Coordinates of C-alpha atoms in Angstrom, one line a residue:
X1 CA -140.6 73.8 106.3
X2 CA -138.5 76.7 106.6
X3 CA -136.0 74.5 108.9
X4 CA -136.1 71.7 106.0
X5 CA -135.2 74.2 103.7
X6 CA -132.1 75.8 105.8
X7 CA -130.9 71.9 105.8
X8 CA -130.7 71.5 102.9
X9 CA -129.3 74.9 101.9
X10 CA -126.7 75.2 104.5
X11 CA -125.1 72.2 103.6
X12 CA -125.4 72.5 100.3
X13 CA -123.2 75.2 100.4
X14 CA -121.0 73.3 102.8
X15 CA -119.9 70.7 100.8
X16 CA -119.2 73.1 98.0
X17 CA -116.8 75.2 100.3
X18 CA -115.7 72.7 102.1
X19 CA -115.2 71.4 98.8
X20 CA -113.2 74.2 97.6
X21 CA -111.0 74.2 100.2
X22 CA -109.7 71.0 100.5
X23 CA -108.7 70.9 96.7
X24 CA -107.2 74.6 97.2
X25 CA -105.2 73.7 99.4
X26 CA -104.3 70.2 98.8
X27 CA -103.3 71.9 95.5
X28 CA -100.6 74.6 96.7
X29 CA -99.3 72.0 99.3
X30 CA -96.0 72.4 99.6
X31 CA -93.7 70.2 97.7
X32 CA -95.3 67.6 94.7
X33 CA -98.5 66.9 93.7
X34 CA -97.9 63.2 94.1
X35 CA -95.5 62.7 97.0
X36 CA -98.9 65.0 98.8
X37 CA -101.5 62.1 97.7
X38 CA -99.5 59.0 98.8
X39 CA -99.4 60.6 102.3
X40 CA -103.4 61.7 102.0
X41 CA -104.2 58.0 101.0
X42 CA -101.5 56.8 103.6
X43 CA -102.7 59.0 106.9
X44 CA -106.8 57.8 105.6
X45 CA -105.5 54.3 105.2
X46 CA -104.0 54.4 108.7
X47 CA -107.1 56.3 110.4
X48 CA -109.1 53.9 109.0
X49 CA -107.7 51.0 109.5
X50 CA -107.6 52.6 113.0
X51 CA -110.7 52.8 113.2
X52 CA -111.8 49.3 112.1
X53 CA -109.4 47.8 115.2
X54 CA -111.5 50.3 117.7
X55 CA -114.6 48.8 116.5
X56 CA -114.2 44.9 116.1
X57 CA -111.9 44.9 119.2
X58 CA -113.6 43.9 123.0
X59 CA -114.9 47.1 123.7
X60 CA -112.0 48.4 127.2
X61 CA -113.8 47.7 130.6
X62 CA -115.2 50.7 132.4
X63 CA -112.5 50.5 135.5
X64 CA -109.3 50.2 132.6
X65 CA -111.1 53.3 130.9
X66 CA -110.4 55.9 133.1
X67 CA -107.1 54.8 134.3
X68 CA -105.9 54.9 130.2
X69 CA -107.7 57.5 129.7
X70 CA -105.8 59.7 132.3
X71 CA -103.0 58.5 131.8
X72 CA -102.8 59.1 127.9
X73 CA -103.9 62.9 129.0
X74 CA -100.7 62.8 131.6
X75 CA -98.5 61.3 128.1
X76 CA -99.5 63.9 126.4
X77 CA -98.6 67.1 128.6
X78 CA -95.0 65.3 129.1
X79 CA -94.7 64.8 125.6
X80 CA -96.2 68.1 125.0
X81 CA -94.1 70.1 126.9
X82 CA -91.1 68.2 126.6
X83 CA -91.0 68.7 122.8
X84 CA -92.0 72.6 123.1
X85 CA -88.8 73.1 125.6
X86 CA -86.2 71.1 122.9
X87 CA -87.6 72.9 120.4
X88 CA -87.6 76.6 122.2
X89 CA -87.1 79.6 120.0
X90 CA -86.4 83.1 121.1
X91 CA -89.0 84.9 120.9
X92 CA -90.0 87.2 118.1
X93 CA -92.3 89.4 116.8
X94 CA -95.8 90.8 118.6
X95 CA -95.0 88.0 121.1
X96 CA -91.6 89.3 121.7
X97 CA -93.3 93.1 122.7
X98 CA -96.0 90.4 124.6
X99 CA -93.0 89.7 126.9
X100 CA -91.4 92.9 127.3
X101 CA -94.9 94.6 128.1
X102 CA -95.1 92.0 130.5
X103 CA -91.6 92.6 132.0
X104 CA -92.4 95.8 132.3
X105 CA -95.6 95.9 133.8
X106 CA -94.4 92.9 136.8
X107 CA -91.5 95.6 137.2
X108 CA -93.4 98.9 137.1
X109 CA -97.2 97.9 137.7
X110 CA -98.3 99.2 134.3
X111 CA -97.6 99.4 130.3
X112 CA -98.1 102.7 129.4
X113 CA -94.7 102.5 127.6
X114 CA -96.5 100.2 125.2
X115 CA -100.2 102.0 124.8
X116 CA -99.0 103.7 121.5
X117 CA -98.5 99.6 120.6
X118 CA -101.6 98.0 121.9
X119 CA -103.5 101.4 120.4
X120 CA -102.5 99.6 116.7
X121 CA -102.7 96.4 118.0
X122 CA -105.4 96.2 120.2
X123 CA -106.5 92.6 119.3
X124 CA -103.3 91.4 120.8
X125 CA -103.8 92.8 124.6
X126 CA -105.8 89.5 125.7
X127 CA -102.5 87.8 125.1
X128 CA -100.5 90.9 127.0
X129 CA -103.2 90.2 130.2
X130 CA -103.1 86.6 130.1
X131 CA -98.6 86.2 129.5
X132 CA -98.7 89.3 132.3
X133 CA -100.9 87.2 134.8
X134 CA -99.0 83.9 133.6
X135 CA -95.6 85.7 134.3
X136 CA -96.6 86.9 138.4
X137 CA -95.8 83.3 140.0
X138 CA -91.9 83.6 137.9
X139 CA -91.3 87.0 139.3
X140 CA -92.0 86.6 142.3
X141 CA -89.5 83.3 142.7
X142 CA -86.9 85.8 140.8
X143 CA -86.1 84.6 138.3
X144 CA -85.8 86.7 134.5
X145 CA -88.1 86.1 131.7
X146 CA -86.0 86.5 130.1
X147 CA -84.1 83.3 130.9
X148 CA -84.7 79.3 129.7
X149 CA -86.3 78.2 132.5
X150 CA -89.0 81.2 132.0
X151 CA -89.5 80.6 128.6
X152 CA -89.8 76.6 129.4
X153 CA -92.6 77.3 132.1
X154 CA -94.2 79.4 129.4
X155 CA -94.2 76.5 127.1
X156 CA -95.9 74.5 130.2
X157 CA -98.7 77.1 130.1
X158 CA -98.4 76.8 126.6
X159 CA -98.7 73.1 126.5
X160 CA -101.8 73.1 128.8
X161 CA -103.7 75.3 127.0
X162 CA -103.8 72.8 124.1
X163 CA -104.5 69.6 126.7
X164 CA -107.5 71.9 128.1
X165 CA -108.7 72.0 124.8
X166 CA -108.4 68.5 124.1
X167 CA -110.0 67.9 126.9
X168 CA -113.3 69.8 126.4
X169 CA -113.5 68.1 122.5
X170 CA -113.4 64.5 124.3
X171 CA -116.3 66.1 126.8
X172 CA -117.5 66.8 123.2
X173 CA -116.9 63.5 121.2
X174 CA -118.1 61.0 124.6
X175 CA -121.8 62.7 124.1
X176 CA -121.7 61.7 120.6
X177 CA -119.5 58.3 120.2
X178 CA -120.6 56.0 122.3
X179 CA -118.0 53.2 122.3
X180 CA -115.1 53.8 124.8
X181 CA -112.1 52.5 122.7
X182 CA -113.2 55.3 119.8
X183 CA -113.4 57.8 122.4
X184 CA -109.5 56.0 123.2
X185 CA -108.6 56.8 119.4
X186 CA -109.8 59.9 119.2
X187 CA -107.9 61.0 122.2
X188 CA -105.1 59.1 121.0
X189 CA -105.3 61.0 117.3
X190 CA -104.9 64.4 119.3
X191 CA -101.7 63.0 121.1
X192 CA -100.4 61.9 117.5
X193 CA -101.7 65.8 115.6
X194 CA -98.3 66.7 114.4
X195 CA -98.9 71.1 114.6
X196 CA -100.2 70.3 118.3
X197 CA -96.6 69.7 119.1
X198 CA -95.2 72.3 115.9
X199 CA -96.6 75.4 118.2
X200 CA -96.1 74.0 121.3
X201 CA -93.1 76.1 122.1
X202 CA -94.8 79.5 121.1
X203 CA -97.5 80.5 123.3
X204 CA -99.5 83.1 121.7
X205 CA -103.1 84.0 120.4
X206 CA -102.9 80.6 118.1
X207 CA -102.7 78.4 120.8
X208 CA -103.4 79.8 124.0
X209 CA -107.1 80.2 123.0
X210 CA -108.0 76.8 121.6
X211 CA -109.4 75.8 125.4
X212 CA -112.3 79.3 125.3
X213 CA -113.1 78.0 121.8
X214 CA -113.7 74.0 122.6
X215 CA -115.0 75.1 126.1
X216 CA -117.5 77.4 124.8
X217 CA -119.5 75.0 122.7
X218 CA -119.4 72.3 125.6
X219 CA -120.8 74.9 127.6
X220 CA -123.5 75.6 125.1
X221 CA -124.2 72.4 124.7
X222 CA -124.1 71.1 128.4
X223 CA -127.1 73.9 128.8
X224 CA -128.9 72.2 125.9
X225 CA -129.5 68.7 128.2
X226 CA -130.4 70.8 130.9
X227 CA -134.4 72.6 131.2
X228 CA -133.8 74.1 134.5
X229 CA -131.9 77.2 135.4
X230 CA -128.4 75.3 135.1
X231 CA -129.6 76.0 131.4
X232 CA -129.4 80.2 132.2
X233 CA -126.3 79.1 134.2
X234 CA -124.3 77.2 131.2
X235 CA -125.8 79.8 128.6
X236 CA -124.1 83.0 130.1
X237 CA -121.2 80.9 131.5
X238 CA -120.6 80.0 128.1
X239 CA -121.1 84.2 126.5
X240 CA -118.3 84.4 129.2
X241 CA -116.4 82.1 127.7
X242 CA -116.5 83.0 124.4
X243 CA -116.1 86.4 125.3
X244 CA -112.7 85.4 126.4
X245 CA -111.7 83.8 123.7
X246 CA -113.0 86.4 121.3
X247 CA -109.9 88.8 123.9
X248 CA -107.5 86.5 123.1
X249 CA -108.2 85.6 118.7
X250 CA -111.1 87.6 117.1
X251 CA -112.1 85.1 115.3
X252 CA -113.9 83.0 118.2
X253 CA -116.7 85.3 117.5
X254 CA -117.5 82.9 115.2
X255 CA -118.8 80.3 117.6
X256 CA -120.5 82.4 119.0
X257 CA -122.9 83.4 115.2
X258 CA -122.8 79.9 114.5
X259 CA -124.5 79.1 118.3
X260 CA -126.9 82.4 117.8
X261 CA -128.0 80.5 114.3
X262 CA -128.0 76.5 116.0
X263 CA -129.6 77.6 118.6
X264 CA -132.9 79.4 116.5
X265 CA -133.4 76.2 114.8
X266 CA -133.2 73.5 117.4
X267 CA -133.7 75.3 120.4
X268 CA -137.5 76.3 119.6
X269 CA -139.0 78.2 122.9
X270 CA -135.6 77.7 124.7
X271 CA -133.5 79.9 122.3
X272 CA -134.0 82.9 124.8
X273 CA -132.5 80.5 128.1
X274 CA -130.3 79.4 125.4
X275 CA -128.6 81.0 122.4
X276 CA -130.0 84.4 122.9
X277 CA -128.7 84.5 127.1
X278 CA -125.1 83.4 125.6
X279 CA -125.5 86.3 122.9
X280 CA -126.4 89.0 125.5
X281 CA -123.7 87.7 128.3
X282 CA -121.4 88.1 125.7
X283 CA -122.1 91.6 125.3
X284 CA -122.3 93.0 128.6
X285 CA -119.5 91.4 128.8
X286 CA -117.9 92.7 126.1
X287 CA -119.0 96.1 127.1
X288 CA -117.7 95.7 131.0
X289 CA -114.8 94.9 129.8
X290 CA -113.9 97.9 127.1
X291 CA -114.7 99.5 129.9
X292 CA -112.8 99.4 131.7
X293 CA -109.8 99.0 129.6
X294 CA -110.2 102.1 128.2
X295 CA -110.5 103.8 132.1
X296 CA -107.5 102.2 133.2
X297 CA -104.1 103.2 135.2
X298 CA -102.2 100.8 133.6
X299 CA -102.3 101.5 130.2
X300 CA -102.9 104.9 128.3
X301 CA -105.7 105.7 125.3
X302 CA -106.6 108.5 126.0
X303 CA -104.8 109.0 121.4
X304 CA -106.2 106.3 120.1
X305 CA -108.4 108.2 118.2
X306 CA -106.0 110.0 115.8
X307 CA -102.9 106.6 116.5
X308 CA -105.2 103.5 116.2
X309 CA -106.4 102.0 112.8
X310 CA -109.7 100.7 111.2
X311 CA -110.5 97.1 111.3
X312 CA -110.7 97.4 107.8
X313 CA -107.5 97.7 107.1
X314 CA -106.5 94.0 107.8
X315 CA -109.8 93.8 105.1
X316 CA -107.6 96.1 102.8
X317 CA -105.1 93.6 103.2
X318 CA -107.5 90.4 102.1
X319 CA -108.6 92.2 99.6
X320 CA -105.3 91.7 97.1
X321 CA -102.6 90.1 95.6
X322 CA -102.2 86.8 97.9
X323 CA -103.9 88.9 100.7
X324 CA -101.1 89.4 103.6
X325 CA -100.0 92.1 104.8
X326 CA -99.3 95.5 103.2
X327 CA -97.2 98.5 103.4
X328 CA -98.7 100.3 100.7
X329 CA -102.3 99.8 102.9
X330 CA -100.2 100.9 105.6
X331 CA -98.7 103.7 104.6
X332 CA -101.7 105.0 103.1
X333 CA -103.6 105.2 106.7
X334 CA -100.6 106.5 108.1
X335 CA -100.7 109.4 105.7
X336 CA -104.1 110.9 107.3
X337 CA -104.2 111.6 111.8
X338 CA -108.1 111.2 112.0
X339 CA -109.2 108.3 113.2
X340 CA -112.9 108.8 110.6
X341 CA -110.9 109.7 107.4
X342 CA -108.5 106.4 108.1
X343 CA -112.2 104.8 108.5
X344 CA -113.8 106.6 105.3
X345 CA -110.0 105.8 103.1
X346 CA -109.9 102.3 104.0
X347 CA -113.5 102.1 103.1
X348 CA -113.0 103.6 99.8
X349 CA -110.2 101.7 99.0
X350 CA -111.6 98.4 99.4
X351 CA -114.4 99.1 97.6
X352 CA -111.5 100.1 94.8
X353 CA -110.2 96.3 95.5
X354 CA -113.3 94.7 95.1
X355 CA -114.5 97.0 92.3
X356 CA -111.3 95.0 90.2
X357 CA -112.4 91.3 90.7
X358 CA -114.7 90.1 87.6
X359 CA -116.2 86.4 88.6
X360 CA -113.7 85.0 87.2
X361 CA -110.8 87.5 89.3
X362 CA -112.4 87.1 92.0
X363 CA -112.8 83.3 92.2
X364 CA -109.0 82.8 91.2
X365 CA -108.7 85.3 94.1
X366 CA -110.4 83.3 97.1
X367 CA -108.7 79.8 95.2
X368 CA -105.4 81.1 96.2
X369 CA -106.3 83.2 99.7
X370 CA -107.7 79.2 100.1
X371 CA -104.7 77.3 98.9
X372 CA -102.0 79.9 101.3
X373 CA -104.6 79.4 104.4
X374 CA -105.3 75.9 104.0
X375 CA -102.4 74.2 101.7
X376 CA -99.7 73.6 105.1
X377 CA -99.9 70.9 107.1
X378 CA -97.3 72.9 109.6
X379 CA -100.0 75.8 109.8
X380 CA -96.8 78.2 108.9
X381 CA -94.6 77.1 112.0
X382 CA -91.7 76.2 110.2
X383 CA -91.6 80.1 109.9
X384 CA -91.1 80.1 113.9
X385 CA -88.6 77.1 113.9
X386 CA -86.1 78.9 112.1
X387 CA -84.4 80.6 115.6
X388 CA -84.1 77.6 118.0
X389 CA -81.8 78.1 120.2
X390 CA -79.9 75.5 121.3
X391 CA -78.6 72.9 118.4
X392 CA -80.9 69.3 118.4
X393 CA -82.2 66.7 116.4
X394 CA -85.6 68.3 115.6
X395 CA -83.3 70.5 113.2
X396 CA -82.3 66.9 110.8
X397 CA -86.4 67.3 110.1
X398 CA -87.8 70.7 110.8
X399 CA -86.0 73.4 109.3
X400 CA -85.4 74.1 105.9
X401 CA -82.7 72.7 104.0
X402 CA -82.2 69.3 106.5
X403 CA -82.5 66.1 105.0
X404 CA -85.5 64.8 106.9
X405 CA -87.2 68.2 106.5
X406 CA -89.2 67.6 103.2
X407 CA -90.5 64.1 104.1
X408 CA -91.9 65.4 107.0
X409 CA -93.3 68.3 106.0
X410 CA -95.6 65.5 103.5
X411 CA -96.4 63.7 106.6
X412 CA -97.7 66.3 108.4
X413 CA -99.3 68.0 105.2
X414 CA -100.6 63.6 104.7
X415 CA -102.9 64.2 108.1
X416 CA -104.0 67.6 107.2
X417 CA -105.8 66.8 104.3
X418 CA -107.0 63.5 105.1
X419 CA -108.3 65.5 108.4
X420 CA -109.5 68.2 105.6
X421 CA -111.4 64.9 103.5
X422 CA -113.3 63.7 106.7
X423 CA -114.9 66.6 107.7
X424 CA -116.1 67.3 103.7
X425 CA -117.5 63.7 104.0
X426 CA -118.4 64.1 107.9
X427 CA -120.9 66.8 106.2
X428 CA -121.9 64.5 103.8
X429 CA -122.9 62.0 106.3
X430 CA -125.1 64.9 108.5
X431 CA -126.7 64.9 105.0
X432 CA -127.7 61.7 104.6
X433 CA -129.3 61.6 108.3
X434 CA -131.0 64.6 108.1
X435 CA -129.8 65.8 112.0
X436 CA -129.5 68.9 113.6
X437 CA -127.4 68.1 116.1
X438 CA -123.1 68.7 118.2
X439 CA -121.5 68.2 114.4
X440 CA -124.2 70.1 112.9
X441 CA -122.6 72.9 115.2
X442 CA -119.6 72.6 114.1
X443 CA -119.8 72.4 110.6
X444 CA -122.0 75.1 110.9
X445 CA -118.2 77.3 113.3
X446 CA -116.2 75.7 110.3
X447 CA -118.3 77.1 107.2
X448 CA -118.2 80.1 109.2
X449 CA -113.9 80.5 109.3
X450 CA -114.2 79.9 105.5
X451 CA -115.8 83.3 105.1
X452 CA -114.2 84.6 107.8
X453 CA -110.7 84.6 105.5
X454 CA -112.0 84.8 102.9
X455 CA -111.9 88.5 103.2
X456 CA -109.6 88.4 106.7
X457 CA -105.1 88.7 105.8
X458 CA -104.3 85.5 104.8
X459 CA -102.2 83.8 107.0
X460 CA -102.2 79.7 107.2
X461 CA -101.7 80.2 110.9
X462 CA -105.1 81.8 112.0
X463 CA -106.9 78.3 110.0
X464 CA -105.1 76.8 113.3
X465 CA -107.2 77.5 115.9
X466 CA -109.7 75.2 113.7
X467 CA -107.8 72.5 113.8
X468 CA -110.1 71.4 117.7
X469 CA -112.9 71.2 114.4
X470 CA -111.4 69.3 112.3
X471 CA -110.3 66.4 114.7
X472 CA -113.9 66.2 115.6
X473 CA -114.6 65.8 112.6
X474 CA -112.8 63.6 111.8
X475 CA -114.1 61.5 114.2
X476 CA -117.2 61.9 113.7
X477 CA -117.2 60.6 110.2
X478 CA -114.8 57.3 110.9
X479 CA -117.4 56.1 114.2
X480 CA -120.0 56.8 111.2
X481 CA -118.0 55.0 107.9
X482 CA -117.3 52.0 110.5
X483 CA -120.9 52.2 112.0
X484 CA -122.2 52.2 108.1
X485 CA -120.2 49.4 107.3
X486 CA -121.3 47.2 110.2
X487 CA -124.4 47.5 110.5
X488 CA -124.8 46.6 105.8
X489 CA -123.3 43.7 106.9
X490 CA -125.4 42.5 109.8
X491 CA -128.2 43.6 107.1
X492 CA -126.7 41.3 104.6
X493 CA -126.1 38.1 106.7

């Protein structure tokens, strides 16, 4: 009874919020509504037609299937890396600081002079460590970390992480989609997914964290497929991998919560061996990781109690105006030296912000937040493409003010809103099927992201982390729509 009620309640909530973010994003998108609608309609038709062809065509043989899959991944990686190098930019913002700290670390064996930065921006430390480790081979070869060669190397690693995320998605899709043609179609969809290319040049948390999300979910799914010691092994590994993802990008903790909720309903007596073990291994790794980081010789956190900011500061950003970064909030908290005082002031200010809303104004505020977060098919990539190092053909359709940039933006928006719309449809499909399955695990994760972004700082690029979920749910919808149409025709005959 509880399981049935929870299922119905979840999909009612998921349906409301997923439709909300779709319409908010669509009506706040760059450009005019008719043009975005035409591109949405066109992208949806292309996806449906491709799915129809995949369904009606003779299924590819096992031999050629393996060759095709390998070829697609190889071409995808080469194309992604090439585009990333062509659109190479001068590192700016946090990425610039992380590269500088990596260079200092490689030369001096520590990043003590950057301690204050990592105290304030603790969430970037995982990326700093990854970039430092990534550049060790370059350093050993005597290559300047600021050179084009080193930058190209960083882009190549970044693209590898994107491809690994797609590979994990592919392994998950194989468990859901029993048609080899459709599995290949899924890979092709990932290969033409525009945001992957636009973010190929910027190796930051938005891309470097992607494989940890998909691998963590894949490991949990593998734990469900075993009933022996392997179940516990995969559950432990899942928790560890999700911690690495969380260390790179904090919002990945939502996948951990989704697994816990899903496992509580689906694993029954095996819950302790799966969901609970995943959470415990995450917590254990989190504690060990924090102990090591706070007691090491390569960074100094001894003054963090007076210089760090509470996590509620980012919640403060997300609670007023457009929900973006606020000098007012930073200056307010900077006026206090004691960390506990900062926490209390931030908490009081947060309550003050939310007390200003009534139901109508709060819904309007959320509508704006969702519009900014989900209304950009480029996921803010255009902000990081304004400083491309070399003049090249991509300027004609990527940079603001260039002749083909508007139509390219419309194409990206059309594809983005098609994946959002199909993710909504996937929820209705699952509700109709009455199944707790892999798709529902993705639905719970997506719902968690929506809730998280309802309160966190508002940025379109933060939503880039759920693009693997959108791609999976897109192909899930297409597969089930075509399966339904085909079965209906068969029954009519």
